[in-house]
Short mmCIF file of C-alpha atoms in Angstrom, two decimals:
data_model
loop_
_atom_site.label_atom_id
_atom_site.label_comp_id
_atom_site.label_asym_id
_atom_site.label_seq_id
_atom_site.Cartn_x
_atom_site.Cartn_y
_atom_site.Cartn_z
CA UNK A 69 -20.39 -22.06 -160.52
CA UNK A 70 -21.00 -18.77 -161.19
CA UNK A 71 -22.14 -19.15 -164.69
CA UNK A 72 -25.00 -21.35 -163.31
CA UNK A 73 -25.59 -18.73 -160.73
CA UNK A 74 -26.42 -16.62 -163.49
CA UNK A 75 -28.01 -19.26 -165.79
CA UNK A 76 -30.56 -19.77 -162.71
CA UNK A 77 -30.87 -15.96 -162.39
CA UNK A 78 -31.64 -15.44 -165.57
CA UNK A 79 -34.58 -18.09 -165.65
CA UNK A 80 -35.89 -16.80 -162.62
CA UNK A 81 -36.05 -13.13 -164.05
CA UNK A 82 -38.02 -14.43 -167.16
CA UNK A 83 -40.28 -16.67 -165.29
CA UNK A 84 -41.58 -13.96 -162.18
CA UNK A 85 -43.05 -12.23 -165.05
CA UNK A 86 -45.26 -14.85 -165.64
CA UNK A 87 -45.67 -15.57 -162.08
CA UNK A 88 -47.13 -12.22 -161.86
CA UNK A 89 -49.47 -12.53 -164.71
CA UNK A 90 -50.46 -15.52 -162.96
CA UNK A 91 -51.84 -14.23 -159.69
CA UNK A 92 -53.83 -11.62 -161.72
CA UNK A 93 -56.12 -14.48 -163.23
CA UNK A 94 -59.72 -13.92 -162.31
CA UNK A 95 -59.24 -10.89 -160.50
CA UNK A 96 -57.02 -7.59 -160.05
CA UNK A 97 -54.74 -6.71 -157.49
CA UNK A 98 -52.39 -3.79 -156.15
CA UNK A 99 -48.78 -3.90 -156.06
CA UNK A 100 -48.12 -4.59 -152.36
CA UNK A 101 -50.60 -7.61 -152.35
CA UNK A 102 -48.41 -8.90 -155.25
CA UNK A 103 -45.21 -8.04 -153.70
CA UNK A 104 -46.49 -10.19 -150.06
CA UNK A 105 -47.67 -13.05 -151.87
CA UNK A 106 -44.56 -13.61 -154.12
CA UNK A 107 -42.32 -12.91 -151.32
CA UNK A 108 -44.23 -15.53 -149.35
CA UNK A 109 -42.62 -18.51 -151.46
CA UNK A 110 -38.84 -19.14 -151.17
CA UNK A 111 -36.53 -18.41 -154.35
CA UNK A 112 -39.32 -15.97 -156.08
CA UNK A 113 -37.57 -12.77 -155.55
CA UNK A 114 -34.10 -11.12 -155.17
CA UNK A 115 -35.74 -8.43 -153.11
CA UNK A 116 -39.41 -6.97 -152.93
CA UNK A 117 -38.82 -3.89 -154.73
CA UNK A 118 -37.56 -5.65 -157.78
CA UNK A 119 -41.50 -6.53 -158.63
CA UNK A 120 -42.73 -3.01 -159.51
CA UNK A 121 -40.11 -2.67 -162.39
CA UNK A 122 -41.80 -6.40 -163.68
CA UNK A 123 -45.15 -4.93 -163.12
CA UNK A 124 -43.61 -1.64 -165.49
CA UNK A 125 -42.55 -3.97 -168.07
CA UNK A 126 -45.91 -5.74 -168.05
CA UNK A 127 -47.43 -2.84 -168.56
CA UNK A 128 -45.58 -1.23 -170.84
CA UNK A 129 -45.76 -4.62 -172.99
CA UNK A 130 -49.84 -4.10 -172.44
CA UNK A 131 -49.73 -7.62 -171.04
CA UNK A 132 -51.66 -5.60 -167.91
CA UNK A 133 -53.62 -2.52 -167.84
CA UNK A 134 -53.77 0.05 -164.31
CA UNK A 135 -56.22 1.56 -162.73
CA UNK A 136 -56.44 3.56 -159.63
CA UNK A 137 -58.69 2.75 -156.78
CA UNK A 138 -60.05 4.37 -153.39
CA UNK A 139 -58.58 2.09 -150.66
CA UNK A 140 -60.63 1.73 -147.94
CA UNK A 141 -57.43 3.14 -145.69
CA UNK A 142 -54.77 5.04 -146.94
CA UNK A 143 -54.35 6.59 -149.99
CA UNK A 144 -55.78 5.59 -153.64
CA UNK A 145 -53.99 1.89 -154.62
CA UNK A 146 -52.82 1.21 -158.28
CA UNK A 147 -55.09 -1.92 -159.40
CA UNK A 148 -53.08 -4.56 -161.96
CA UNK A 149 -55.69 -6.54 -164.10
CA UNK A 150 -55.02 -8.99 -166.97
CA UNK A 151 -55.25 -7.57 -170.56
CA UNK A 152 -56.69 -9.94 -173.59
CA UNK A 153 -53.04 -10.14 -174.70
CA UNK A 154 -51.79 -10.78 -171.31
CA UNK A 155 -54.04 -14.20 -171.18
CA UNK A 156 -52.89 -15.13 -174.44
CA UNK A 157 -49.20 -14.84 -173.29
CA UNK A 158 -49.91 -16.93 -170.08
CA UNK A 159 -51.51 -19.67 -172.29
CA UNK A 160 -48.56 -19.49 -174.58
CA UNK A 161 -46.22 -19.74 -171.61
CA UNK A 162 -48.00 -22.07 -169.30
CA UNK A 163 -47.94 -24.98 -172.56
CA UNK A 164 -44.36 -24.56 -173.46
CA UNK A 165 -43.57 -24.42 -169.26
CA UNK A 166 -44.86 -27.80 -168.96
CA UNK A 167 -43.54 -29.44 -172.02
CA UNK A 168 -40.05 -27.64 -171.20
CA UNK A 169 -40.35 -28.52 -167.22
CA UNK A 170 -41.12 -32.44 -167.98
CA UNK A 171 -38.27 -32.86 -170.38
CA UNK A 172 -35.70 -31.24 -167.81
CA UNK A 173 -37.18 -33.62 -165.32
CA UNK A 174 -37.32 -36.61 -167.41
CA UNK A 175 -33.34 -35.83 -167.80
CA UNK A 176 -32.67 -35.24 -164.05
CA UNK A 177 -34.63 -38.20 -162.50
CA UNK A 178 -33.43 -40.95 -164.59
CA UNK A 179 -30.66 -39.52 -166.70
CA UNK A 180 -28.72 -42.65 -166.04
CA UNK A 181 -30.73 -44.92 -166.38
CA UNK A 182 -31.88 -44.27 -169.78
CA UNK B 122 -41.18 7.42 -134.76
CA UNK B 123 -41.95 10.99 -135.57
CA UNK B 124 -43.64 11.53 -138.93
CA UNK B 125 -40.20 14.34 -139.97
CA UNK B 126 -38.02 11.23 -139.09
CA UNK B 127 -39.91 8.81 -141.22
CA UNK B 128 -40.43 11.03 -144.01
CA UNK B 129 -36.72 12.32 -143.53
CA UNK B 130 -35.20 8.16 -144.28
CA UNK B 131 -38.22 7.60 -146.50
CA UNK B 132 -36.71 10.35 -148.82
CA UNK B 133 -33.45 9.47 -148.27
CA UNK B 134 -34.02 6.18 -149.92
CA UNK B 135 -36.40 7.84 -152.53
CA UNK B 136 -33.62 10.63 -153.86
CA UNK B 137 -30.94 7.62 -153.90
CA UNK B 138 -33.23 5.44 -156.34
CA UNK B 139 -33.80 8.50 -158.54
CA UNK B 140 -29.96 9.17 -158.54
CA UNK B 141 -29.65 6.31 -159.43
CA UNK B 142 -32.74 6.33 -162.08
CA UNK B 143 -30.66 8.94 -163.39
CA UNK B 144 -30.47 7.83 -167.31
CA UNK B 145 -33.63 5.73 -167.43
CA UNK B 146 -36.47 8.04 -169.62
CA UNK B 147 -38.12 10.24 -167.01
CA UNK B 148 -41.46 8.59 -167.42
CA UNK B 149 -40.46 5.03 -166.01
CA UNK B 150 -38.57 6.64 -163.50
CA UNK B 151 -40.96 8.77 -162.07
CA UNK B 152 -43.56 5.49 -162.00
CA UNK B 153 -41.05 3.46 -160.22
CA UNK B 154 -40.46 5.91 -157.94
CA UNK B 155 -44.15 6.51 -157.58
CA UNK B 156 -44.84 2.84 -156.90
CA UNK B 157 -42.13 2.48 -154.55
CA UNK B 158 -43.30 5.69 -152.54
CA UNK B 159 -46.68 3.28 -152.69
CA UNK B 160 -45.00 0.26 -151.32
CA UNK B 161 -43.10 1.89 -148.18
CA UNK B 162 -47.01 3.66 -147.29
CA UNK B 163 -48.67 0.15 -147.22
CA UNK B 164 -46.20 -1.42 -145.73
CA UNK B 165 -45.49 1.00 -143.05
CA UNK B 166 -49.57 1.12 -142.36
CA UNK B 167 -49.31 -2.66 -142.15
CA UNK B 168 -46.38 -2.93 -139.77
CA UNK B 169 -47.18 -3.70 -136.05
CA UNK B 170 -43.75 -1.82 -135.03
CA UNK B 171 -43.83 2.20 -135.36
CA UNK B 172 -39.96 2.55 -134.69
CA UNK B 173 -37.18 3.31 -136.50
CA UNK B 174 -36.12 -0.61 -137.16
CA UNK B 175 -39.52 -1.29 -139.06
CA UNK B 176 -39.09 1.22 -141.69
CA UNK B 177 -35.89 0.17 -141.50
CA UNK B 178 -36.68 -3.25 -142.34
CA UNK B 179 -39.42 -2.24 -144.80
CA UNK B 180 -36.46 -0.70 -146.98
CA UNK B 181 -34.13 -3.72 -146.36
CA UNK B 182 -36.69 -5.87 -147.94
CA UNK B 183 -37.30 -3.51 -150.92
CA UNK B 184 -33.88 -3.81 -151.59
CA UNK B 185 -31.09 -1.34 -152.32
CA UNK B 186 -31.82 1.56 -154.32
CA UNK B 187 -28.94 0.49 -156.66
CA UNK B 188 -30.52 -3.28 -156.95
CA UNK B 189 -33.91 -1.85 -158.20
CA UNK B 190 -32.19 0.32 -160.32
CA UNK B 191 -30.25 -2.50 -162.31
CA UNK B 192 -33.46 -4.40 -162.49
CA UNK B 193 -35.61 -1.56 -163.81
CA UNK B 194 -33.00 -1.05 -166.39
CA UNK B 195 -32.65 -4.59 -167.41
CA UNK B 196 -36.50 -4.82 -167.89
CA UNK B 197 -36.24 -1.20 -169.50
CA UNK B 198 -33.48 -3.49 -171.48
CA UNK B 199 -31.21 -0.11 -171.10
CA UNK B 200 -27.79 -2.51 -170.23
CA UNK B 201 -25.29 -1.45 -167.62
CA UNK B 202 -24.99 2.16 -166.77
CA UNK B 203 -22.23 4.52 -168.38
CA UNK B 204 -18.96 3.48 -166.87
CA UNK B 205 -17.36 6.08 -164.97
CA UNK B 206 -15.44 9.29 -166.48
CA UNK B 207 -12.74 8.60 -168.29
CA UNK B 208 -9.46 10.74 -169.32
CA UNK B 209 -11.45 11.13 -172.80
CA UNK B 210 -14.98 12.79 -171.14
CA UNK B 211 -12.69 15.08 -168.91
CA UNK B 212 -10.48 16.36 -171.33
CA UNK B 213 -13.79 17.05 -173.09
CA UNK B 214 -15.08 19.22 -170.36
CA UNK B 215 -11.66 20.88 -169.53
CA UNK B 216 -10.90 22.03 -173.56
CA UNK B 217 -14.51 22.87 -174.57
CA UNK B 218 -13.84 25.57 -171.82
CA UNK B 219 -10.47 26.39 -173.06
CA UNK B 220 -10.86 25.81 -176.71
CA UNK B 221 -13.99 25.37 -177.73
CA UNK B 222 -14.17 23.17 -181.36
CA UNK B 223 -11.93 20.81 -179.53
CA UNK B 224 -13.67 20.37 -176.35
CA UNK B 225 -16.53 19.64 -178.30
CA UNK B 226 -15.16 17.08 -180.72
CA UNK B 227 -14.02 15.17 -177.95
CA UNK B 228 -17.46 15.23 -176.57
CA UNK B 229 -18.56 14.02 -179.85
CA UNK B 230 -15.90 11.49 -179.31
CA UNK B 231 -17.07 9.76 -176.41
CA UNK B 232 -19.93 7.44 -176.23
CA UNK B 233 -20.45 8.70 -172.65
CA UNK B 234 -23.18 11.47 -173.38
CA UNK B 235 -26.09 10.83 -174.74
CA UNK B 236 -26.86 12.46 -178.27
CA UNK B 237 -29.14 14.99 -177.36
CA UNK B 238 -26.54 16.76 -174.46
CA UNK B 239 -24.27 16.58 -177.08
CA UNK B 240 -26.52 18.52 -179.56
CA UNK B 241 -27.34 20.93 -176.89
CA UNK B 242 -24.12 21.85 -175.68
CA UNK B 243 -22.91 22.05 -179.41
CA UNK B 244 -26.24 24.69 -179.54
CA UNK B 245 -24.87 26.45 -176.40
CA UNK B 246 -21.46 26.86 -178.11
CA UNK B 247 -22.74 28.10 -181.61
CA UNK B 248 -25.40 30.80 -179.91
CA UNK B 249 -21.90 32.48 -178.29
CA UNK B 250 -20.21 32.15 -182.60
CA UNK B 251 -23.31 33.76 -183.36
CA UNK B 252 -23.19 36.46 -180.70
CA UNK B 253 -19.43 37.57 -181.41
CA UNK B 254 -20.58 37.16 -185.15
CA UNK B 255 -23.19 39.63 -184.45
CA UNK B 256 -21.05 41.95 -182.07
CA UNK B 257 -18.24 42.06 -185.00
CA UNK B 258 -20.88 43.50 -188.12
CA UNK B 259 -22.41 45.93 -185.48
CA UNK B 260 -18.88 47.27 -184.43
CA UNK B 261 -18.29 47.56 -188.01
CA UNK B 262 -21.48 49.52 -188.49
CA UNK B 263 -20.41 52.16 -185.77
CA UNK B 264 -17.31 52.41 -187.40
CA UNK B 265 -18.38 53.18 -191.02
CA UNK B 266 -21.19 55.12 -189.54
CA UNK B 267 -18.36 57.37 -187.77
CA UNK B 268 -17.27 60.82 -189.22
CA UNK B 269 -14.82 60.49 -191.85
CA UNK B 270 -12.95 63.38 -189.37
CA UNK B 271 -13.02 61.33 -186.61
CA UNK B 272 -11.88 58.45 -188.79
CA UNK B 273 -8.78 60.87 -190.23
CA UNK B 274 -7.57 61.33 -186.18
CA UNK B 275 -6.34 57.67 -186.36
CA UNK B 276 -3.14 59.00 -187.67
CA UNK B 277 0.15 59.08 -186.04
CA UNK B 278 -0.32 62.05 -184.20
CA UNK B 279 0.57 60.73 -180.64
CA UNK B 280 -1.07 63.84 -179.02
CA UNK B 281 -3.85 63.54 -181.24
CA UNK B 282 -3.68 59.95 -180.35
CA UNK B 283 -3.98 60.53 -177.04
CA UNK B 284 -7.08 62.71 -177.04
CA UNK B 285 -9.24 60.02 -178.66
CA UNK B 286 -7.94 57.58 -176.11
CA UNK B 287 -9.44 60.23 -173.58
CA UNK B 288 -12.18 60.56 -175.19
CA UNK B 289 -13.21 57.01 -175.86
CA UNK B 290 -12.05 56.55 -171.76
CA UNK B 291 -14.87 59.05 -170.89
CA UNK B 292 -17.09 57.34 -173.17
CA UNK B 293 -16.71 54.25 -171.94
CA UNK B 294 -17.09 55.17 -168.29
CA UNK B 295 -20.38 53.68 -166.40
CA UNK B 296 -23.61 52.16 -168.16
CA UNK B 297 -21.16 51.74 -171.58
CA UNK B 298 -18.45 49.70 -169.45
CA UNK B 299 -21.05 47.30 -167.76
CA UNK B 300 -22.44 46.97 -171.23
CA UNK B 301 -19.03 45.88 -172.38
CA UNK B 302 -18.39 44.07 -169.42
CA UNK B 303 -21.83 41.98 -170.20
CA UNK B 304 -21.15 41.36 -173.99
CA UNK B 305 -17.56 39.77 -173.16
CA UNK B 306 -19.17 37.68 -170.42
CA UNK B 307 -21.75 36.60 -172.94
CA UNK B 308 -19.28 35.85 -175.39
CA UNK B 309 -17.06 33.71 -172.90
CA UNK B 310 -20.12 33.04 -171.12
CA UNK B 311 -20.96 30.23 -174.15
CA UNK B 312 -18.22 27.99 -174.06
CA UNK B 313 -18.45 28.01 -170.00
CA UNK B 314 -22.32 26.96 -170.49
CA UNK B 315 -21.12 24.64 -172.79
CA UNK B 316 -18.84 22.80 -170.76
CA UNK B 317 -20.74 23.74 -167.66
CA UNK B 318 -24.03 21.65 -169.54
CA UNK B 319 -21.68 18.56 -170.30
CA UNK B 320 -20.38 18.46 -167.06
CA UNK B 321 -23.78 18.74 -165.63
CA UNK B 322 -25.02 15.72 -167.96
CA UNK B 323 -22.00 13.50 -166.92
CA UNK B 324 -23.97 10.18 -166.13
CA UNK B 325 -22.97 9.46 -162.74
CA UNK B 326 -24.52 10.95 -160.05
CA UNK B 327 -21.03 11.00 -157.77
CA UNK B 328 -19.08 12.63 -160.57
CA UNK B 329 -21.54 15.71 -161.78
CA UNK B 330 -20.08 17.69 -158.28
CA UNK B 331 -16.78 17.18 -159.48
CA UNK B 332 -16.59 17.59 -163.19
CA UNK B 333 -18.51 20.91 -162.82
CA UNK B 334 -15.16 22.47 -160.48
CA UNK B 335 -12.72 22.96 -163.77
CA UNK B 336 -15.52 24.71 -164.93
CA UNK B 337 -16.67 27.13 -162.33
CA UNK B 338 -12.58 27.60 -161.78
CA UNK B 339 -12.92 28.86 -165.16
CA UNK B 340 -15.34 30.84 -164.79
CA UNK B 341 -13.54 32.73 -162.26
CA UNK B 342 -10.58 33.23 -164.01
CA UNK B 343 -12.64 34.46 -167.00
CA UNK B 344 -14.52 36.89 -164.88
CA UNK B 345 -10.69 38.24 -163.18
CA UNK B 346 -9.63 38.54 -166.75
CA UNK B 347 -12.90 40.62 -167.71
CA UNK B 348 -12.75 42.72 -164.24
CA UNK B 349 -8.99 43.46 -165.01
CA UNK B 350 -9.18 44.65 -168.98
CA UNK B 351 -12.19 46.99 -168.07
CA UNK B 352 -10.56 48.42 -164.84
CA UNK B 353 -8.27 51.15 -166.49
CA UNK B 354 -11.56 51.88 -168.67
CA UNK B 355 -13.49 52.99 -165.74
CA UNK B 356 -10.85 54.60 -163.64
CA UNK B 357 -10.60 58.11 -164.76
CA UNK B 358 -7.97 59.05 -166.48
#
């Protein structure tokens, strides 16, 4: 089983990315308010650090740009906000999700029976 | 909690992750660390608790230092770290301060440094060539530059012999002998930084303490040997 463990890892690990493009639809957020909503639903992440080298990669990628804010409290917050290219790779992924998701549960809900 | 206590386990955790950042490019380490620093502030300012066991928990949930280091490097798509030293990286270190070409080919050898600390310390070892290169034509100079009738003394003569040792003795006494005593240390001086700049590039933040002992031990030895050859020079005769 620990080849599955991995298998499941490893689609996890592509698919937060994603996730995290995701929640930035419509409107920006900082990287703790990313960190406590993704944390919020079971099975999203290993740990909460492990979303600020996602939100690196996202950047780097230019799937998100930065931008540092006043806070209200506390010191200045870095702001995550969806690049053009960023909404074209949600698009791309959200289609192929669904296709891929429905197959997979086609399989797994009436494998036998078909 | 007192803010020295917080900042002291806050730091703590910080200098592990950057330990272990150690080979990602400085520039995505520093922002990790950066946005980690971020993470502990708003969550701290958001906890209820103030003691010990929130902050505490605050790191818990980040995750080890070691966990968001493998995940920054898989999304930097680095792979695994360097595996630890092996018989080939140490033998590197311990003959580039012995024997210099050697050491170094060895270090070529290995797959453990990166190319760049391998250039350097190759630079480190070819500015001391260059030095002793340097040293040799200038000692030449002197010589060709001194009086044929000093030159004809090197017979075999031994009391003659024995008043140019005298003489070059009281020459060499004080500011000359230091001077000497600084050109041999720069000359031994390059394979030690070379060796000394592998060992302090080894990619594993445990080992660096220990692969930099052979050469420090070295240099020790070196500087005895120095201290010992110049010792009759500067007693007077």
């Amino acid at each position: 089983m620990a080849d599955n463990q991995a298998l499941l890892t490893q689609m996890r690990k592509g698919a937060v990315e994603y996730c995290v493009l995701a929640l930035l639809v419509g409107r920006e957020r900082y990287g703790y308010e990313l960190v406590q909503i993704l944390s919020q639903v079971e099975g999203m992440l290993v740990s909460e650090g492990t979303v600020y080298p996602i939100l690196s990669r996202l950047k780097r990628e230019q799937l998100v740009a930065t931008e540092w804010r006043e806070s209200s409290a506390g010191p200045p917050r870095k702001y995550y906000r969806l690049t053009p290219a960023g909404i074209v790779a949600l698009d791309e992924f959200r289609s192929q999700w669904q296709v891929f998701a429905r197959a997979v549960e086609t399989f797994l809900e009436q494998g036998g029976t078909l | 909690m007192n803010e020295r206590d917080r900042e002291r386990l806050i730091n703590r955790y910080l200098a592990r992750l950057e330990r272990e950042l150690d080979d990602v490019p400085r520039e995505a380490r520093r922002e990790l660390v950066e946005d980690v620093r971020g993470h502990i502030d708003e969550a701290w300012a958001a906890s209820p608790e103030r003691d010990q066991a929130a902050l505490e928990g605050i790191l818990a949930r980040l995750g080890t230092p070691e966990a968001l280091a493998r995940e920054e490097r898989e999304r930097l798509g680095l792979g695994a770290p360097p595996a630890a030293l092996g018989l080939l990286e140490w033998a590197a270190i311990v003959l580039t301060v012995v024997f210099v070409p050697i050491g170094l080919i060895l270090a070529w050898l290995s797959s453990h440094w990166r190319t760049r600390d391998k250039t350097v310390a190759t630079g480190i070892a070819l500015a001391g060539l260059v030095l002793l290169c340097g040293l040799s034509y200038a000692g030449q100079q002197a010589y060709r530059a001194t009086p044929a009738v000093v030159r004809a003394t090197e017979t075999s003569d031994p009391g003659q012999w024995q008043g140019l040792q005298a003489a070059a003795r009281r020459s060499l006494q004080g500011p000359p002998a230091i001077a000497i005593g600084l050109v041999l240390a720069g000359v031994w001086g390059a394979p030690l930084g070379a060796a000394a700049y592998l060992a302090l590039r080894v990619r594993a933040a445990v080992r660096r303490r220990v692969a930099i002992l052979p050469v420090v031990a070295a240099a020790f030895a070196f500087l005895a040997i120095v201290l010992l050859m110049l010792m009759p020079l500067m007693v007077r005769p």
